[in-house]
Coordinates of C-alpha atoms in Angstrom, one line a residue:
L33 CA -11.6 17.7 -5.6
S34 CA -9.7 18.8 -8.7
G35 CA -7.6 21.3 -6.7
A36 CA -8.9 24.1 -8.8
P37 CA -9.3 27.4 -6.8
W38 CA -12.6 28.2 -5.5
P39 CA -14.3 31.3 -7.0
R40 CA -13.6 33.4 -4.0
G41 CA -10.5 33.7 -1.9
R42 CA -9.3 31.9 1.3
A43 CA -11.3 34.1 3.6
Q44 CA -14.6 32.5 2.4
W45 CA -13.4 29.3 3.9
A46 CA -11.8 30.7 7.1
H47 CA -14.9 30.2 9.1
L48 CA -14.4 26.5 8.6
G49 CA -10.9 26.7 10.1
V50 CA -8.5 23.9 9.1
V51 CA -11.1 22.0 7.1
G52 CA -12.0 25.1 5.0
L53 CA -8.3 25.8 4.2
L54 CA -7.8 22.1 3.2
I55 CA -10.8 22.2 1.0
H56 CA -9.6 25.5 -0.5
A57 CA -6.2 23.9 -1.2
G58 CA -7.8 21.0 -3.0
Y59 CA -7.5 18.2 -0.4
L60 CA -10.3 15.8 0.2
V61 CA -9.5 15.1 3.9
G62 CA -7.1 16.1 6.6
V63 CA -4.9 14.1 8.8
W64 CA -6.1 16.0 11.9
S65 CA -3.0 15.3 14.0
A66 CA 0.3 13.9 12.9
V67 CA 0.5 12.2 16.3
K68 CA -3.0 10.7 16.2
L69 CA -3.3 10.1 12.4
G70 CA -7.1 10.1 12.4
L71 CA -8.6 10.5 8.9
G72 CA -12.1 11.9 9.2
A73 CA -14.3 9.1 10.6
G74 CA -11.7 6.3 9.9
T75 CA -8.1 5.6 10.8
A76 CA -4.9 6.0 8.9
A77 CA -2.3 3.3 8.4
L78 CA 1.2 3.7 7.2
R79 CA 3.7 1.1 5.9
I80 CA 7.1 2.3 6.9
G81 CA 9.7 -0.2 5.8
D82 CA 8.2 -3.6 6.7
E83 CA 6.2 -2.2 9.5
L84 CA 2.4 -1.4 9.3
V85 CA 1.7 1.4 11.7
T86 CA -1.7 2.7 13.0
P87 CA -2.4 4.9 15.9
P88 CA -3.3 3.4 19.2
L89 CA -6.9 3.6 20.4
H90 CA -7.9 6.6 22.3
G91 CA -10.7 9.2 22.4
T92 CA -10.6 10.1 18.6
I93 CA -9.5 6.7 17.3
L94 CA -12.3 4.2 17.4
D95 CA -12.0 0.5 17.9
G96 CA -13.6 -0.2 14.5
V97 CA -14.4 -3.4 12.9
T98 CA -12.5 -2.5 9.6
R99 CA -9.5 -1.4 11.7
D100 CA -9.5 -4.7 13.5
C101 CA -9.8 -6.7 10.2
V102 CA -6.8 -4.8 8.8
L103 CA -4.6 -5.4 11.8
Q104 CA -5.6 -9.1 12.0
L105 CA -5.0 -9.8 8.2
A106 CA -1.7 -8.0 8.3
R107 CA -0.6 -10.1 11.3
D108 CA -1.8 -13.3 9.6
W109 CA 0.4 -12.4 6.6
G110 CA 3.4 -12.0 8.8
L111 CA 3.7 -8.2 8.7
C112 CA 5.1 -6.4 11.7
V113 CA 2.1 -4.4 13.0
S114 CA 2.5 -1.6 15.5
E115 CA -0.1 0.5 17.3
R116 CA 1.7 3.7 18.1
P117 CA 1.7 7.4 17.5
V118 CA 3.6 8.8 14.4
S119 CA 5.0 12.3 14.5
L120 CA 5.1 14.5 11.5
E121 CA 8.9 14.4 11.8
E122 CA 8.9 10.7 11.5
L123 CA 6.5 10.8 8.5
L124 CA 8.7 13.3 6.7
E125 CA 11.9 11.5 7.5
S126 CA 10.6 8.2 6.4
H127 CA 9.4 9.7 3.2
R128 CA 12.8 11.4 2.7
K129 CA 14.6 8.1 3.2
G130 CA 12.2 6.2 0.9
T131 CA 11.0 3.9 3.6
L132 CA 7.4 5.3 3.7
K133 CA 6.0 2.8 1.3
E134 CA 2.3 3.6 1.5
V135 CA -0.5 5.4 3.4
F136 CA -4.1 4.4 3.5
G137 CA -7.3 5.1 5.4
C138 CA -9.5 2.4 6.7
G139 CA -13.1 2.6 7.8
T140 CA -16.6 1.1 7.4
A141 CA -17.7 3.1 4.4
A142 CA -14.6 3.0 2.3
I143 CA -13.0 -0.1 3.7
I144 CA -9.5 0.9 2.3
S145 CA -8.8 4.3 0.8
P146 CA -5.2 4.7 -0.5
V147 CA -3.5 8.0 -0.1
G148 CA -1.4 9.1 -3.1
E149 CA -0.3 12.5 -1.9
L150 CA 0.2 14.2 1.4
G151 CA 0.4 17.9 1.7
H152 CA 2.3 19.8 4.5
S153 CA 3.6 23.2 5.2
G154 CA 6.8 22.4 3.4
G155 CA 5.2 21.0 0.2
T156 CA 3.7 17.7 -0.9
M157 CA 4.8 14.1 -0.8
I158 CA 3.8 11.8 -3.6
L159 CA 3.4 8.3 -2.2
G160 CA 4.2 5.2 -4.3
D161 CA 4.2 7.1 -7.5
G162 CA 0.6 8.0 -6.8
Q163 CA -0.5 4.3 -7.2
V164 CA -2.2 2.0 -4.8
G165 CA 0.2 0.3 -2.5
E166 CA 0.5 -3.5 -2.5
V167 CA -0.6 -3.9 1.1
A168 CA -3.6 -1.6 0.7
R169 CA -4.7 -3.4 -2.4
R170 CA -4.3 -6.9 -0.9
L171 CA -6.2 -5.8 2.3
R172 CA -9.1 -4.3 0.2
D173 CA -9.3 -7.4 -2.1
S174 CA -9.1 -9.8 0.9
I175 CA -11.8 -7.9 3.0
M176 CA -14.1 -7.6 0.0
S177 CA -13.7 -11.2 -0.9
I178 CA -14.5 -12.3 2.6
Q179 CA -17.5 -10.0 2.7
H180 CA -18.9 -11.4 -0.6
A181 CA -18.3 -15.0 0.6
E182 CA -15.7 -15.4 -2.3
A183 CA -13.0 -16.4 0.2
P184 CA -12.9 -18.4 3.5
D185 CA -13.6 -16.4 6.6
P186 CA -11.0 -17.8 9.1
H187 CA -12.0 -15.4 11.8
G188 CA -15.7 -15.7 11.8
W189 CA -16.3 -12.0 10.8
T190 CA -19.3 -12.7 8.7
A191 CA -22.7 -14.1 9.5
L192 CA -25.4 -15.5 7.2
V193 CA -28.5 -13.2 7.4

């Protein structure tokens, strides 16, 4: 979405609750809970310092194939991977300190979707100068290369059909 205002006011979108207000504000998707960090049908991942953080599995975070690939590749590359909740306070503080390096969503349809901006009640946070982060780019390139048989599949993720 361009972020341009809708032809009518906020009340038109109020019946959609939070989703409607996010759409009205120009956002494509909502981080439904700062503690859970679920993005729509996928999962969010954050790189805070040298740590890649994703929420733990529970009722709204699915044990997805793409999520598993992301975590495995990150571990293969020697990144510190944590599956833990992240509070909004931690997210804001890490951005303020400059340790929030990148945020991306991962899921079957999009594989890796970098996030360039996060909005919250106190304003917006621009992430990585609005550019794709190095880990998100490397993960997407690696997963796509394995899917297209352009790179070795060390974990047996693909099958010849």
